[in-house]
Coordinates of C-alpha atoms in Angstrom, one line a residue:
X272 CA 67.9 103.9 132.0
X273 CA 65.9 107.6 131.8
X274 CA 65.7 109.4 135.3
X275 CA 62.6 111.0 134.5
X276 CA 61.3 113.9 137.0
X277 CA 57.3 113.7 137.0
X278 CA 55.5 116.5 138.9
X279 CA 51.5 115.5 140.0
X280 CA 49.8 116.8 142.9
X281 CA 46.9 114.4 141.8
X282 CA 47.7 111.1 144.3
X283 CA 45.7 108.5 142.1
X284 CA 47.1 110.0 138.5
X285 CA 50.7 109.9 139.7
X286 CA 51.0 106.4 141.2
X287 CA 49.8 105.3 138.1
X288 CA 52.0 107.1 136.3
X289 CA 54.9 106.1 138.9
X290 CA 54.2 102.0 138.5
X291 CA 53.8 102.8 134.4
X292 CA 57.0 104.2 134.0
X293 CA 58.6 101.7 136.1
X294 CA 57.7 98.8 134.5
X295 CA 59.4 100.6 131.2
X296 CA 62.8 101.4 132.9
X297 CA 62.2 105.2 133.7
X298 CA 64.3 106.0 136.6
X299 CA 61.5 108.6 138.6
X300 CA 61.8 111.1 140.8
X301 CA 58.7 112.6 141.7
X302 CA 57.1 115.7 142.9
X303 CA 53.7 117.2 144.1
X304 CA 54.1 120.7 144.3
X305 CA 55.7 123.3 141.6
X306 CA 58.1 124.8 144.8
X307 CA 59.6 121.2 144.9
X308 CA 60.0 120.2 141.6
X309 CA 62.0 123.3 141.1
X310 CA 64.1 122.6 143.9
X311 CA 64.8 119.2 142.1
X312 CA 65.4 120.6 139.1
X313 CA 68.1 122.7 140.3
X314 CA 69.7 119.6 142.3
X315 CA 69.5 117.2 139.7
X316 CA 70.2 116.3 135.7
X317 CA 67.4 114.5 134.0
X318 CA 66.3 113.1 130.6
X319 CA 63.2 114.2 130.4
X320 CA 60.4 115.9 132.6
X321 CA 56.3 115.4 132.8
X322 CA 54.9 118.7 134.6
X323 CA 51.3 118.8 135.3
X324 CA 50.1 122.8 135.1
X325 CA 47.4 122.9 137.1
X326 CA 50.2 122.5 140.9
X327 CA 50.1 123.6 144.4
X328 CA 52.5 126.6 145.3
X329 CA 54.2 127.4 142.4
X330 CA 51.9 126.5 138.9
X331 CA 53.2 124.3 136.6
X332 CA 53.9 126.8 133.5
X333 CA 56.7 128.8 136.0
X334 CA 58.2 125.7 136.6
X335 CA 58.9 124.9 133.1
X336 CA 60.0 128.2 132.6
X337 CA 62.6 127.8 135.4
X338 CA 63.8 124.7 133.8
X339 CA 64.0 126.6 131.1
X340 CA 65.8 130.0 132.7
X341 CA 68.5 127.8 134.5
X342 CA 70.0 126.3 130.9
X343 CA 68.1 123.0 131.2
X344 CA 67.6 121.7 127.9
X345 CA 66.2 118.3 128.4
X346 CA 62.6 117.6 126.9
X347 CA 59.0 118.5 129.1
X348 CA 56.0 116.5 128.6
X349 CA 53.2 118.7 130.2
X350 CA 50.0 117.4 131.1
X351 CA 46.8 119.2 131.6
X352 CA 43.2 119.2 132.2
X353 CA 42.3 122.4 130.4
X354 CA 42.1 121.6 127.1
X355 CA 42.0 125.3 125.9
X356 CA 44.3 126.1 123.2
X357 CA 45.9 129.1 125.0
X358 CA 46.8 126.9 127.9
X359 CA 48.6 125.1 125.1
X360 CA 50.5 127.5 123.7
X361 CA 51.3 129.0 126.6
X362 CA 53.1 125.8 128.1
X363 CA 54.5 125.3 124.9
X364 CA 55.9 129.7 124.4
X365 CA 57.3 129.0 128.5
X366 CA 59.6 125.9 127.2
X367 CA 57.8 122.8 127.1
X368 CA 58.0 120.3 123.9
X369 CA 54.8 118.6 124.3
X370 CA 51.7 118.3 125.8
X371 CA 49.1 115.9 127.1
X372 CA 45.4 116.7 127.8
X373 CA 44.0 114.5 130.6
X374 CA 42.4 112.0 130.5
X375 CA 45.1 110.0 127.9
X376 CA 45.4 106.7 127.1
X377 CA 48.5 105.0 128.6
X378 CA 50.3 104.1 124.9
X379 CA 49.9 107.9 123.9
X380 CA 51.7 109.2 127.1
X381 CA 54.5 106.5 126.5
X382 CA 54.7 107.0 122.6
X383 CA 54.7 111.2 123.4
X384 CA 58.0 110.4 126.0
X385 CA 59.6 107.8 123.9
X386 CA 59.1 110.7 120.2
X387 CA 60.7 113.5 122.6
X388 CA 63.7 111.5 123.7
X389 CA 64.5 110.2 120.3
X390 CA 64.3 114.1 119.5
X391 CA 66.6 114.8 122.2
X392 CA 69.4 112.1 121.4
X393 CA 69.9 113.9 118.2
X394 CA 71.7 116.7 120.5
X395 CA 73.7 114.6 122.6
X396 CA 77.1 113.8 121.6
X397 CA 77.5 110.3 120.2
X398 CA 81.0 109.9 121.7
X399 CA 82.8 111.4 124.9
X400 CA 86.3 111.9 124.3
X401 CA 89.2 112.2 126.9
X402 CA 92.7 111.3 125.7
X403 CA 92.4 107.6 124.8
X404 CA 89.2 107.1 127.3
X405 CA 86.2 107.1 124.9
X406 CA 82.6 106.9 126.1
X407 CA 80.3 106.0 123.1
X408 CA 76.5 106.6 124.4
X409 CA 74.8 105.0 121.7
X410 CA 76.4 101.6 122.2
X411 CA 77.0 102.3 126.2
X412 CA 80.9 101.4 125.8
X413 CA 84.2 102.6 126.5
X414 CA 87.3 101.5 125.5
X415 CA 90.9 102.7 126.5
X416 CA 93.6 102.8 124.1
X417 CA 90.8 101.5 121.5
X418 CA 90.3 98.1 123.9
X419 CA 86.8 97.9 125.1
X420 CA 86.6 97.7 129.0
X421 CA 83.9 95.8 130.5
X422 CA 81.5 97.8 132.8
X423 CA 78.5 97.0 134.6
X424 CA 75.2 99.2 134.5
X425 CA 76.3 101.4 137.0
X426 CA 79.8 101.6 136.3
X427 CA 78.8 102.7 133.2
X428 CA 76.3 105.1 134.4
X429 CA 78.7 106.4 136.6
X430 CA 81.5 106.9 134.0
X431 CA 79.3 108.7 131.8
X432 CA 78.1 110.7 134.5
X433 CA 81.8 112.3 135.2
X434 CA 82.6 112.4 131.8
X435 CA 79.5 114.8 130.7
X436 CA 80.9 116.8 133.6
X437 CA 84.7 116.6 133.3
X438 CA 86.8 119.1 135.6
X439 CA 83.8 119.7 137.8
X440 CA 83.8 118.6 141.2
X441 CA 80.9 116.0 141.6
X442 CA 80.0 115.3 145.3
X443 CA 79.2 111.6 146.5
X444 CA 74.8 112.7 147.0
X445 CA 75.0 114.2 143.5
X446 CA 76.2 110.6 142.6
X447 CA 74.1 108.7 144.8
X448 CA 70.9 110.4 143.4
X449 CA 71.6 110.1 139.6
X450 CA 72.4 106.1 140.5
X451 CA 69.5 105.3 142.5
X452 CA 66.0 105.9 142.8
X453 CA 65.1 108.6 145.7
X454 CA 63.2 105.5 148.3
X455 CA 66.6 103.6 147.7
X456 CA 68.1 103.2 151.3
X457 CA 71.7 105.0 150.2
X458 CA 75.0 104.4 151.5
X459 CA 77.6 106.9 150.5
X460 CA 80.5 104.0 150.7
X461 CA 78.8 102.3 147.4
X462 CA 79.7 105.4 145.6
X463 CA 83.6 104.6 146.6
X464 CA 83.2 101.2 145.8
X465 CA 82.3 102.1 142.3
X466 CA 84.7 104.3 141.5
X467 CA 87.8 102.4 143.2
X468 CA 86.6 99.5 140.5
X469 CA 86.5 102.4 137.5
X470 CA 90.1 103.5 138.5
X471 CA 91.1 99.8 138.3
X472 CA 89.0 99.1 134.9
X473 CA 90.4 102.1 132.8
X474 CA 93.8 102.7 134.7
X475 CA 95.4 99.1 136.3
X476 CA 98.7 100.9 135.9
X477 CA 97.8 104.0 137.9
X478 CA 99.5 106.0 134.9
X479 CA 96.5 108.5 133.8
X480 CA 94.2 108.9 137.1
X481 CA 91.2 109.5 135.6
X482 CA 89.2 110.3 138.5
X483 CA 90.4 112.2 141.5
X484 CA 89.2 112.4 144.4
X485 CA 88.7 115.8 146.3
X486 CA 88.5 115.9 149.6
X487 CA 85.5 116.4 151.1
X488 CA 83.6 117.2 148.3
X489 CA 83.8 114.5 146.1
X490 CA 84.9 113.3 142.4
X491 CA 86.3 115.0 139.4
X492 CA 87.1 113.1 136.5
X493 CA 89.8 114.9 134.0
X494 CA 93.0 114.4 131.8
X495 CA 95.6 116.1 132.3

């Protein structure tokens, strides 16, 4: 699933938007001002963003280019309702991949996201590799020792989620927030319930501890 940060100030637009994406498996976290959606950008990892220009507080175009400034390379969808060409090229010179001029038909906005993440997988890695724990992200499978292990959604999410970050500390809300949508009532203890049944999955034996757990701030997952 895509976690998918959309920034509209316009209510009616957005919860369109919002129920669209939804019923295509887009994990959203949304935004209504510029100010905010940098604030999220700075706490969070995404797939892909949507960035209207026209925002509240902080305009669209020096949002993207904070994405941008802060070594975010995931793809930005802009939308707009000036459909000058200098708009255009100035969304496109601050760091954006694509744009939108509003009004859009629903299959164009959804063909625009779905062109700029197949351009995107091209950079990811297709395998994650730590001593005989491999994480292949095109079939959504690890294996141990080459034996596949068999994961759940979020296990899986989870594990790949550690791995991308391997020797950094990861705290439980970093987790909780790439797992579930922002209105999901969270409980920190699912987090540790998840992991406990990842250490059992890729380690029964105890023998290569995977993930560690660091005390008061959360996860790390690494090899020695």
């Amino acid at each position: 699933m895509a976690r998918l940060l959309l920034v509209e100030d316009e209510v009616q637009l957005r919860e369109q938007l919002m129920e669209i994406l939804d019923r295509h498996q887009y994990q959203v976290d949304y935004c209504v001002d510029g100010a905010e959606a940098i604030s999220f950008s700075d706490r969070h990892d995404y797939d892909i963003a949507v960035v209207d220009l026209g925002l509240p507080r902080v305009p669209g175009m020096d949002v993207i280019r904070h994405i941008r400034d802060t070594s975010h390379d995931y793809p930005v969808l802009i939308l707009t309702a000036r459909a000058d060409w200098q708009d255009k090229v100035d969304g496109l010179g601050a760091g954006a991949d694509d744009y939108l001029v509003k009004p859009f038909h629903v299959q164009e906005f959804l063909a625009r996201l779905e062109a700029l993440q197949r351009r995107a997988g091209g950079k990811l890695k297709p395998t994650l590799e730590a001593g005989p724990i491999v994480l292949d992200t095109r079939a959504k499978q690890v294996s141990v020792h080459g034996e596949g292990i068999s994961l759940t959604a979020y296990e899986y999410n989870l594990m790949e989620y550690l791995m991308q970050r391997s020797g950094q500390v990861v705290s439980k809300s970093e987790l909780t927030d790439h797992l579930y949508d922002q209105d999901f009532d969270r409980d920190s203890n699912v987090i540790e319930v998840f992991v406990g049944r990842l250490r059992r999955k890729l380690d029964p034996d105890n023998v290569l501890k995977p993930i560690a757990t660091v005390r008061g701030q959360g996860y790390r997952f690494s090899l020695a």
